[in-house]
Amino acid sequence: MPSTRRRSPSSALALAAAALAVAAALPLLAAPAVPDLDPDLVAFYVDLHRNPELSLHEEKTAAKLAERLRRLGFEVTAGVGGTGVVGVLRNGAGPTVMLRTELDALPVEERTGLSYASTVKARNDAGLEVPVMHACGHDVHMTVWVGTAARMVQERARWHGTLVLVAQPAEEVVKGAKAMLADGLYSRFPKPDYVVALHDSPKVPAGKVAHTPGYILASSDSVDVTIYGKGGHGAAPQTTVDPVVIAARTVLALQTIVSREKDPQEPAVVTVGSIHGGTKHNIIPDEVKLQLTVRTYDRKVRQQVLDAIARIARAEAAAAGAPREPAVAVVESTPATWNDPKLDARVAAALARQLGADNVVESRREMASEDFSEYGLAGVPAVMFRLGAADPAALDKATAAGVELPSLHSSLFAPDRDPTLRTGVAAETAVLLDLLGKPAG
Ligand SMILES: [Zn+2]
Ligand SMILES: [Zn+2]
């Protein structure tokens, strides 16, 4: 059980005392109800956590979700955009609302020490054996999604319209949303009026949720730059054009895009995450390869940064007398994720009614990215909110010490399981019931 894992006896005692204090205070609070967690749902989570699958290989995971929805009476279509699953529950005339979860896990070796930690290894697309872990908490999202599906079936009399549950593959490689849309998500199935999703967060305590109007996540572009020189003997630089020196100048000049070219009010990141060239001390190579990630929110800023990267790379090569222009290619792109402000306000209000206003906070946007952005850009108001996953006591302790708890994608990321799942089901159900609510009277 997570309530005893990796805690010192003293912190366990402190927690027990805190729990007693909370229990004593409970009758005084008119706390909105967060129903208990179905033990079967915890077992479902543990199974998903123990059996993670890499992006584009989520066959068994998808089958488990499809089977749950079928049992609940959804019309289920598997194999949408790869391993994607779509479940439709029709409940009379009314709006259509889509709820999305992701299916995939990451090539990370779990080091949480949990009794149900993953020990799975799988072959990646390059044929290498890698460890696999639900280090982004997509197992939380799937479990909450299944729990919400069950609640929506139970609560049928309280809503009307069409519920579309979507389990998307390959979020971590930002391919699944596009693939599902290309496979007719908005045409073969009822097109939603609203799209919602949650993502767990180790920065928010379990029991709370966070919402963000407007941009919540940045766009992401992966850029490959190949700088061409003229190789030769390391002792005879006069016979060469050294691409290592051009690359070094280019990396530094690229830093001036953010610091000197763009509007300081507009956030952007340019990171050169990889630089490769040469084989030996005394050989000047023919070329050097750079790999960059670019993050922005605004589309114009994004284009300005990408244009500047190409311009600077070309100019530095020209300054060195390179024999040919560098190759600059954007190899992977994900747009920024925009939370429709009107829908965000409605979702936040529904969450506050269900969880209590104190348990709904507004959180800052982040420079990470997500292909959830695609559902909104395809013309439907969309909102993603954050589900607190941090053990509240551990988070308080970390905050007091000025450190952060293990982040998403960390080998140590361990959501505070039961309260996170319980709050997630209550939150998603509250949002869906609001968006599919029967008009008063
Ligand atoms: Zn992730
Ligand atoms: Zn994620």
Short mmCIF file of C-alpha atoms and ligand atoms in Angstrom, two decimals:
data_model
loop_
_atom_site.label_atom_id
_atom_site.label_comp_id
_atom_site.label_asym_id
_atom_site.label_seq_id
_atom_site.Cartn_x
_atom_site.Cartn_y
_atom_site.Cartn_z
CA MET A 1 0.00 0.00 0.00
CA PRO A 2 1.34 3.45 -0.80
CA SER A 3 0.55 4.72 2.70
CA THR A 4 3.47 2.77 4.10
CA ARG A 5 5.91 2.69 1.22
CA ARG A 6 9.35 4.19 1.69
CA ARG A 7 8.36 6.24 4.69
CA SER A 8 10.37 6.49 7.87
CA PRO A 9 8.49 5.47 11.05
CA SER A 10 8.53 9.08 12.24
CA SER A 11 6.92 10.41 9.06
CA ALA A 12 4.41 7.54 9.20
CA LEU A 13 3.53 8.63 12.74
CA ALA A 14 3.24 12.25 11.66
CA LEU A 15 0.98 11.17 8.85
CA ALA A 16 -1.17 9.08 11.14
CA ALA A 17 -1.52 12.09 13.43
CA ALA A 18 -2.42 14.27 10.45
CA ALA A 19 -4.97 11.70 9.31
CA LEU A 20 -6.55 11.66 12.78
CA ALA A 21 -6.69 15.45 12.78
CA VAL A 22 -8.37 15.40 9.37
CA ALA A 23 -10.80 12.72 10.48
CA ALA A 24 -11.66 14.74 13.58
CA ALA A 25 -12.28 17.84 11.47
CA LEU A 26 -14.36 16.03 8.86
CA PRO A 27 -17.82 16.37 10.41
CA LEU A 28 -17.25 20.14 10.60
CA LEU A 29 -16.55 20.47 6.91
CA ALA A 30 -19.28 20.56 4.35
CA ALA A 31 -16.78 18.85 2.06
CA PRO A 32 -18.18 17.85 -1.29
CA ALA A 33 -18.29 14.10 -1.71
CA VAL A 34 -15.43 12.25 -3.33
CA PRO A 35 -16.69 8.68 -3.53
CA ASP A 36 -14.53 5.80 -2.34
CA LEU A 37 -12.36 4.00 -4.79
CA ASP A 38 -13.54 0.68 -6.18
CA PRO A 39 -10.85 -1.87 -5.07
CA ASP A 40 -11.19 -3.45 -8.49
CA LEU A 41 -9.98 -0.17 -9.97
CA VAL A 42 -6.84 -0.25 -7.79
CA ALA A 43 -6.13 -3.77 -9.05
CA PHE A 44 -6.66 -2.52 -12.62
CA TYR A 45 -4.12 0.27 -11.98
CA VAL A 46 -1.55 -2.09 -10.46
CA ASP A 47 -1.88 -4.39 -13.48
CA LEU A 48 -1.37 -1.48 -15.91
CA HIS A 49 1.57 -0.22 -13.85
CA ARG A 50 3.25 -3.63 -13.85
CA ASN A 51 2.76 -4.13 -17.57
CA PRO A 52 3.73 -0.92 -19.39
CA GLU A 53 4.12 -0.86 -23.17
CA LEU A 54 6.19 1.46 -25.37
CA SER A 55 4.67 3.99 -27.78
CA LEU A 56 3.10 2.40 -30.88
CA HIS A 57 3.19 -1.02 -29.16
CA GLU A 58 0.28 -0.59 -26.72
CA GLU A 59 -1.66 -3.67 -27.94
CA LYS A 60 -2.29 -5.40 -24.59
CA THR A 61 -3.03 -2.14 -22.79
CA ALA A 62 -5.51 -1.10 -25.48
CA ALA A 63 -7.22 -4.51 -25.30
CA LYS A 64 -7.66 -4.17 -21.51
CA LEU A 65 -9.31 -0.77 -21.90
CA ALA A 66 -11.51 -1.90 -24.80
CA GLU A 67 -12.69 -4.89 -22.80
CA ARG A 68 -13.67 -2.70 -19.83
CA LEU A 69 -15.69 -0.36 -22.03
CA ARG A 70 -17.43 -3.27 -23.79
CA ARG A 71 -18.45 -4.71 -20.42
CA LEU A 72 -19.92 -1.32 -19.50
CA GLY A 73 -22.03 -1.24 -22.66
CA PHE A 74 -20.04 1.19 -24.82
CA GLU A 75 -19.86 0.66 -28.61
CA VAL A 76 -16.14 -0.02 -28.90
CA THR A 77 -13.88 0.33 -31.95
CA ALA A 78 -10.27 -0.81 -31.61
CA GLY A 79 -7.34 -0.17 -33.94
CA VAL A 80 -8.10 3.49 -34.58
CA GLY A 81 -4.90 5.30 -35.66
CA GLY A 82 -2.80 2.28 -34.65
CA THR A 83 -3.72 0.82 -31.27
CA GLY A 84 -6.24 3.59 -30.42
CA VAL A 85 -9.60 2.72 -28.85
CA VAL A 86 -12.84 4.67 -29.22
CA GLY A 87 -15.83 3.92 -26.98
CA VAL A 88 -19.19 5.59 -27.62
CA LEU A 89 -22.05 5.74 -25.12
CA ARG A 90 -25.25 7.28 -26.51
CA ASN A 91 -27.71 8.65 -23.99
CA GLY A 92 -30.31 10.60 -25.93
CA ALA A 93 -30.15 13.98 -27.62
CA GLY A 94 -27.61 16.46 -26.29
CA PRO A 95 -24.00 17.50 -26.59
CA THR A 96 -21.13 15.20 -27.51
CA VAL A 97 -18.16 15.21 -25.17
CA MET A 98 -14.85 13.44 -25.72
CA LEU A 99 -12.60 12.32 -22.85
CA ARG A 100 -9.07 11.30 -23.76
CA THR A 101 -6.44 9.12 -22.10
CA GLU A 102 -3.04 8.02 -23.35
CA LEU A 103 -1.90 4.39 -23.57
CA ASP A 104 1.88 4.51 -23.75
CA ALA A 105 4.77 4.23 -21.29
CA LEU A 106 8.43 5.28 -21.47
CA PRO A 107 11.84 3.62 -21.83
CA VAL A 108 12.75 4.29 -18.20
CA GLU A 109 13.95 1.82 -15.55
CA GLU A 110 11.65 2.07 -12.54
CA ARG A 111 13.48 2.71 -9.26
CA THR A 112 10.54 3.61 -7.01
CA GLY A 113 10.88 0.51 -4.85
CA LEU A 114 7.11 -0.02 -5.02
CA SER A 115 5.91 -3.60 -4.54
CA TYR A 116 4.22 -3.33 -7.93
CA ALA A 117 7.11 -1.61 -9.71
CA SER A 118 7.58 -2.48 -13.36
CA THR A 119 10.38 -4.88 -14.27
CA VAL A 120 9.34 -4.99 -17.92
CA LYS A 121 11.89 -4.89 -20.71
CA ALA A 122 10.98 -4.52 -24.36
CA ARG A 123 12.63 -3.96 -27.71
CA ASN A 124 12.48 -0.41 -28.95
CA ASP A 125 12.12 0.48 -32.62
CA ALA A 126 15.91 0.45 -33.02
CA GLY A 127 15.92 -3.18 -31.84
CA LEU A 128 17.56 -2.42 -28.47
CA GLU A 129 16.23 -3.95 -25.26
CA VAL A 130 15.08 -1.14 -22.94
CA PRO A 131 13.35 -1.01 -19.56
CA VAL A 132 9.75 0.25 -19.64
CA MET A 133 7.88 2.25 -17.00
CA HIS A 134 4.72 4.31 -16.70
CA ALA A 135 6.91 7.25 -15.70
CA CYS A 136 4.43 9.84 -17.03
CA GLY A 137 1.50 8.37 -15.11
CA HIS A 138 -0.55 7.39 -18.15
CA ASP A 139 -1.60 4.37 -16.08
CA VAL A 140 -3.25 6.85 -13.69
CA HIS A 141 -5.05 8.48 -16.62
CA MET A 142 -6.28 5.12 -17.97
CA THR A 143 -7.52 3.92 -14.59
CA VAL A 144 -9.34 7.18 -13.91
CA TRP A 145 -10.82 7.05 -17.44
CA VAL A 146 -12.16 3.54 -16.83
CA GLY A 147 -13.48 4.53 -13.39
CA THR A 148 -15.18 7.56 -14.92
CA ALA A 149 -16.72 5.42 -17.66
CA ALA A 150 -18.30 3.21 -14.99
CA ARG A 151 -19.58 6.23 -13.05
CA MET A 152 -21.11 7.75 -16.19
CA VAL A 153 -22.98 4.50 -16.84
CA GLN A 154 -24.27 4.49 -13.24
CA GLU A 155 -25.23 8.17 -13.49
CA ARG A 156 -27.04 7.81 -16.84
CA ALA A 157 -30.19 9.46 -15.50
CA ARG A 158 -28.28 12.65 -14.66
CA TRP A 159 -26.99 13.46 -18.15
CA HIS A 160 -27.91 13.36 -21.78
CA GLY A 161 -25.97 13.36 -25.03
CA THR A 162 -23.10 11.26 -26.31
CA LEU A 163 -19.94 10.36 -24.46
CA VAL A 164 -16.89 9.49 -26.57
CA LEU A 165 -14.04 7.88 -24.66
CA VAL A 166 -10.73 7.93 -26.52
CA ALA A 167 -7.60 5.97 -25.59
CA GLN A 168 -4.79 7.37 -27.66
CA PRO A 169 -1.52 5.63 -28.51
CA ALA A 170 1.94 7.14 -28.88
CA GLU A 171 1.58 10.39 -26.95
CA GLU A 172 5.21 10.26 -25.85
CA VAL A 173 6.35 10.36 -29.47
CA VAL A 174 3.59 12.89 -30.30
CA LYS A 175 2.14 10.76 -33.09
CA GLY A 176 -1.04 9.23 -31.71
CA ALA A 177 -3.45 12.18 -31.76
CA LYS A 178 -2.64 12.99 -35.38
CA ALA A 179 -2.96 9.32 -36.31
CA MET A 180 -6.38 9.00 -34.68
CA LEU A 181 -7.67 12.20 -36.30
CA ALA A 182 -6.31 11.03 -39.68
CA ASP A 183 -8.13 7.72 -39.13
CA GLY A 184 -11.46 9.53 -38.83
CA LEU A 185 -11.80 10.24 -35.10
CA TYR A 186 -13.96 13.30 -35.85
CA SER A 187 -15.77 11.80 -38.87
CA ARG A 188 -16.30 8.06 -38.30
CA PHE A 189 -17.40 8.72 -34.72
CA PRO A 190 -19.67 11.45 -33.29
CA LYS A 191 -17.74 14.73 -33.54
CA PRO A 192 -17.35 16.24 -30.06
CA ASP A 193 -18.55 19.67 -28.98
CA TYR A 194 -15.92 19.61 -26.23
CA VAL A 195 -12.74 17.65 -25.60
CA VAL A 196 -11.31 17.16 -22.11
CA ALA A 197 -8.38 15.33 -20.57
CA LEU A 198 -6.33 15.39 -17.42
CA HIS A 199 -2.64 14.90 -16.78
CA ASP A 200 -1.20 13.95 -13.43
CA SER A 201 1.27 16.31 -11.80
CA PRO A 202 3.89 15.73 -9.09
CA LYS A 203 3.78 19.47 -8.36
CA VAL A 204 0.18 19.40 -7.13
CA PRO A 205 -0.83 17.49 -3.97
CA ALA A 206 -3.16 14.50 -4.37
CA GLY A 207 -6.72 15.59 -3.65
CA LYS A 208 -6.30 18.82 -5.60
CA VAL A 209 -6.54 19.68 -9.29
CA ALA A 210 -5.11 22.62 -11.24
CA HIS A 211 -6.46 24.44 -14.26
CA THR A 212 -4.77 26.82 -16.69
CA PRO A 213 -6.71 29.13 -19.02
CA GLY A 214 -5.09 29.79 -22.42
CA TYR A 215 -1.76 28.18 -23.27
CA ILE A 216 -0.93 25.31 -20.90
CA LEU A 217 1.90 23.66 -22.87
CA ALA A 218 4.37 24.87 -25.47
CA SER A 219 4.92 23.91 -29.08
CA SER A 220 7.88 21.65 -29.70
CA ASP A 221 10.03 21.45 -32.81
CA SER A 222 12.94 19.06 -33.26
CA VAL A 223 15.48 20.58 -35.63
CA ASP A 224 18.43 18.77 -37.26
CA VAL A 225 21.32 20.94 -38.45
CA THR A 226 24.20 19.43 -40.44
CA ILE A 227 27.21 21.72 -40.85
CA TYR A 228 29.49 20.87 -43.77
CA GLY A 229 33.20 21.64 -43.79
CA LYS A 230 36.20 20.19 -45.55
CA GLY A 231 38.03 17.52 -43.59
CA GLY A 232 41.74 16.85 -43.38
CA HIS A 233 44.74 16.43 -41.08
CA GLY A 234 44.45 18.00 -37.67
CA ALA A 235 47.97 19.37 -38.06
CA ALA A 236 47.16 21.09 -41.35
CA PRO A 237 44.11 23.27 -40.67
CA GLN A 238 45.04 25.54 -43.60
CA THR A 239 43.97 22.76 -45.98
CA THR A 240 40.54 22.35 -44.34
CA VAL A 241 37.34 24.18 -43.38
CA ASP A 242 36.81 23.02 -39.80
CA PRO A 243 33.11 22.22 -39.15
CA VAL A 244 33.80 21.75 -35.41
CA VAL A 245 34.71 25.43 -35.11
CA ILE A 246 31.71 26.46 -37.22
CA ALA A 247 29.47 24.30 -34.99
CA ALA A 248 30.91 25.85 -31.83
CA ARG A 249 30.23 29.37 -33.14
CA THR A 250 26.78 28.36 -34.32
CA VAL A 251 25.78 26.92 -30.92
CA LEU A 252 26.76 30.17 -29.20
CA ALA A 253 25.15 32.41 -31.83
CA LEU A 254 21.89 30.44 -31.54
CA GLN A 255 21.65 31.55 -27.91
CA THR A 256 21.20 35.14 -29.08
CA ILE A 257 17.85 34.29 -30.72
CA VAL A 258 16.14 34.13 -27.34
CA SER A 259 18.28 36.76 -25.61
CA ARG A 260 18.58 39.36 -28.42
CA GLU A 261 16.06 38.80 -31.21
CA LYS A 262 12.66 37.97 -29.86
CA ASP A 263 10.29 40.01 -27.74
CA PRO A 264 11.24 39.40 -24.09
CA GLN A 265 7.52 39.17 -23.25
CA GLU A 266 7.20 36.07 -25.43
CA PRO A 267 8.63 32.87 -23.93
CA ALA A 268 10.87 30.65 -26.05
CA VAL A 269 13.59 28.04 -25.54
CA VAL A 270 16.34 27.02 -27.97
CA THR A 271 18.33 24.05 -26.67
CA VAL A 272 21.10 22.27 -28.56
CA GLY A 273 20.71 18.87 -26.98
CA SER A 274 23.17 16.96 -29.11
CA ILE A 275 26.36 17.71 -31.06
CA HIS A 276 28.26 15.05 -32.94
CA GLY A 277 31.28 15.26 -35.23
CA GLY A 278 34.65 13.66 -35.77
CA THR A 279 36.26 10.37 -34.91
CA LYS A 280 39.75 11.11 -33.58
CA HIS A 281 42.01 13.79 -32.09
CA ASN A 282 43.99 14.56 -35.21
CA ILE A 283 41.35 14.43 -37.92
CA ILE A 284 39.26 17.43 -38.89
CA PRO A 285 35.90 15.93 -39.90
CA ASP A 286 33.81 16.71 -42.97
CA GLU A 287 30.66 17.51 -41.02
CA VAL A 288 29.09 18.07 -37.59
CA LYS A 289 25.47 17.33 -36.69
CA LEU A 290 23.42 19.31 -34.18
CA GLN A 291 20.03 18.37 -32.73
CA LEU A 292 17.88 21.16 -31.29
CA THR A 293 14.61 21.46 -29.49
CA VAL A 294 12.63 24.67 -29.87
CA ARG A 295 9.75 25.61 -27.54
CA THR A 296 7.35 28.54 -27.96
CA TYR A 297 3.66 29.36 -27.47
CA ASP A 298 2.94 31.93 -30.15
CA ARG A 299 2.98 30.74 -33.78
CA LYS A 300 4.69 33.90 -35.05
CA VAL A 301 7.42 33.59 -32.42
CA ARG A 302 7.85 29.95 -33.39
CA GLN A 303 8.38 30.89 -37.04
CA GLN A 304 10.70 33.74 -36.08
CA VAL A 305 12.88 31.36 -34.02
CA LEU A 306 12.96 28.67 -36.72
CA ASP A 307 13.85 31.24 -39.39
CA ALA A 308 16.62 32.66 -37.18
CA ILE A 309 18.12 29.19 -36.62
CA ALA A 310 18.39 28.62 -40.38
CA ARG A 311 19.75 32.14 -40.98
CA ILE A 312 22.42 31.89 -38.26
CA ALA A 313 23.51 28.41 -39.36
CA ARG A 314 23.90 29.61 -42.96
CA ALA A 315 25.69 32.80 -41.97
CA GLU A 316 28.21 31.09 -39.69
CA ALA A 317 28.99 28.57 -42.43
CA ALA A 318 29.41 31.40 -44.94
CA ALA A 319 31.65 33.32 -42.52
CA ALA A 320 33.97 30.30 -42.34
CA GLY A 321 33.99 29.77 -46.09
CA ALA A 322 32.22 26.41 -45.87
CA PRO A 323 32.02 24.53 -49.18
CA ARG A 324 28.22 24.23 -48.94
CA GLU A 325 25.29 25.58 -46.97
CA PRO A 326 24.26 23.65 -43.87
CA ALA A 327 21.16 21.44 -44.04
CA VAL A 328 18.47 22.60 -41.60
CA ALA A 329 15.37 20.42 -41.20
CA VAL A 330 12.44 20.47 -38.78
CA VAL A 331 11.96 16.74 -38.28
CA GLU A 332 9.18 16.66 -35.67
CA SER A 333 6.62 19.29 -34.65
CA THR A 334 3.89 19.56 -32.06
CA PRO A 335 1.76 22.66 -31.73
CA ALA A 336 1.26 24.49 -28.44
CA THR A 337 -1.65 23.26 -26.30
CA TRP A 338 -4.35 25.91 -25.90
CA ASN A 339 -7.02 25.60 -23.23
CA ASP A 340 -10.14 27.32 -24.50
CA PRO A 341 -10.61 29.98 -21.75
CA LYS A 342 -14.43 29.75 -21.71
CA LEU A 343 -14.38 25.98 -21.43
CA ASP A 344 -11.57 26.17 -18.86
CA ALA A 345 -13.70 28.46 -16.67
CA ARG A 346 -16.64 26.05 -16.92
CA VAL A 347 -14.44 23.04 -16.11
CA ALA A 348 -12.83 24.87 -13.16
CA ALA A 349 -16.27 25.78 -11.77
CA ALA A 350 -17.50 22.17 -12.07
CA LEU A 351 -14.33 20.93 -10.35
CA ALA A 352 -14.72 23.47 -7.54
CA ARG A 353 -18.33 22.36 -6.95
CA GLN A 354 -17.24 18.72 -6.73
CA LEU A 355 -13.92 18.96 -4.90
CA GLY A 356 -14.34 22.21 -2.98
CA ALA A 357 -12.92 25.57 -4.13
CA ASP A 358 -9.79 25.10 -1.98
CA ASN A 359 -8.91 22.01 -3.95
CA VAL A 360 -8.91 23.73 -7.35
CA VAL A 361 -5.91 25.94 -8.03
CA GLU A 362 -4.74 27.81 -11.11
CA SER A 363 -1.34 26.63 -12.30
CA ARG A 364 1.28 28.14 -14.58
CA ARG A 365 1.80 27.03 -18.13
CA GLU A 366 4.85 24.85 -18.82
CA MET A 367 7.32 24.58 -21.70
CA ALA A 368 6.72 20.83 -22.09
CA SER A 369 4.45 19.75 -24.95
CA GLU A 370 1.67 17.29 -25.75
CA ASP A 371 -0.17 16.18 -28.82
CA PHE A 372 -3.47 16.84 -27.01
CA SER A 373 -3.08 20.18 -28.83
CA GLU A 374 -4.18 18.45 -32.06
CA TYR A 375 -7.76 17.85 -30.84
CA GLY A 376 -8.33 21.55 -30.23
CA LEU A 377 -6.63 22.64 -33.44
CA ALA A 378 -8.96 20.32 -35.34
CA GLY A 379 -11.70 22.79 -34.44
CA VAL A 380 -13.17 21.72 -31.09
CA PRO A 381 -12.87 23.65 -27.78
CA ALA A 382 -10.50 21.60 -25.63
CA VAL A 383 -9.21 21.68 -22.06
CA MET A 384 -6.58 19.72 -20.22
CA PHE A 385 -6.37 20.09 -16.45
CA ARG A 386 -3.83 18.76 -13.99
CA LEU A 387 -4.53 16.07 -11.41
CA GLY A 388 -2.50 16.33 -8.21
CA ALA A 389 -0.42 13.17 -7.73
CA ALA A 390 2.03 14.19 -5.02
CA ASP A 391 1.91 12.77 -1.51
CA PRO A 392 0.86 16.01 0.28
CA ALA A 393 3.21 15.46 3.25
CA ALA A 394 6.16 14.65 0.99
CA LEU A 395 5.38 17.69 -1.17
CA ASP A 396 5.25 19.97 1.89
CA LYS A 397 8.56 18.58 3.10
CA ALA A 398 10.19 19.00 -0.32
CA THR A 399 8.85 22.54 -0.70
CA ALA A 400 10.15 23.46 2.78
CA ALA A 401 13.56 22.07 1.82
CA GLY A 402 13.53 23.96 -1.47
CA VAL A 403 13.68 20.81 -3.60
CA GLU A 404 11.28 19.21 -6.07
CA LEU A 405 9.75 15.76 -5.90
CA PRO A 406 10.71 13.38 -8.75
CA SER A 407 9.28 14.82 -11.95
CA LEU A 408 7.26 13.14 -14.65
CA HIS A 409 9.55 10.87 -16.74
CA SER A 410 11.73 10.27 -13.67
CA SER A 411 12.57 6.69 -12.66
CA LEU A 412 11.43 7.68 -9.15
CA PHE A 413 8.02 9.13 -10.09
CA ALA A 414 5.43 7.46 -7.85
CA PRO A 415 1.95 8.99 -7.65
CA ASP A 416 0.19 8.94 -4.27
CA ARG A 417 -1.95 6.18 -5.68
CA ASP A 418 -5.32 5.95 -3.97
CA PRO A 419 -6.09 9.65 -3.38
CA THR A 420 -4.88 10.47 -6.88
CA LEU A 421 -7.12 7.86 -8.50
CA ARG A 422 -10.09 8.73 -6.29
CA THR A 423 -9.82 12.46 -7.02
CA GLY A 424 -9.27 11.78 -10.72
CA VAL A 425 -12.51 9.79 -11.07
CA ALA A 426 -14.45 12.40 -9.08
CA ALA A 427 -12.95 15.22 -11.17
CA GLU A 428 -13.54 13.69 -14.60
CA THR A 429 -17.06 12.59 -13.68
CA ALA A 430 -17.92 16.07 -12.39
CA VAL A 431 -16.65 17.70 -15.59
CA LEU A 432 -18.53 15.29 -17.85
CA LEU A 433 -21.75 15.60 -15.86
CA ASP A 434 -21.50 19.37 -16.15
CA LEU A 435 -20.82 19.38 -19.90
CA LEU A 436 -23.52 16.75 -20.52
CA GLY A 437 -25.85 18.10 -17.87
CA LYS A 438 -29.58 18.14 -18.28
CA PRO A 439 -30.84 21.70 -18.56
CA ALA A 440 -32.53 22.85 -15.37
CA GLY A 441 -36.31 22.55 -15.44
ZN ZN B 1 5.26 12.13 -20.83
ZN ZN B 2 2.16 12.28 -20.20
#
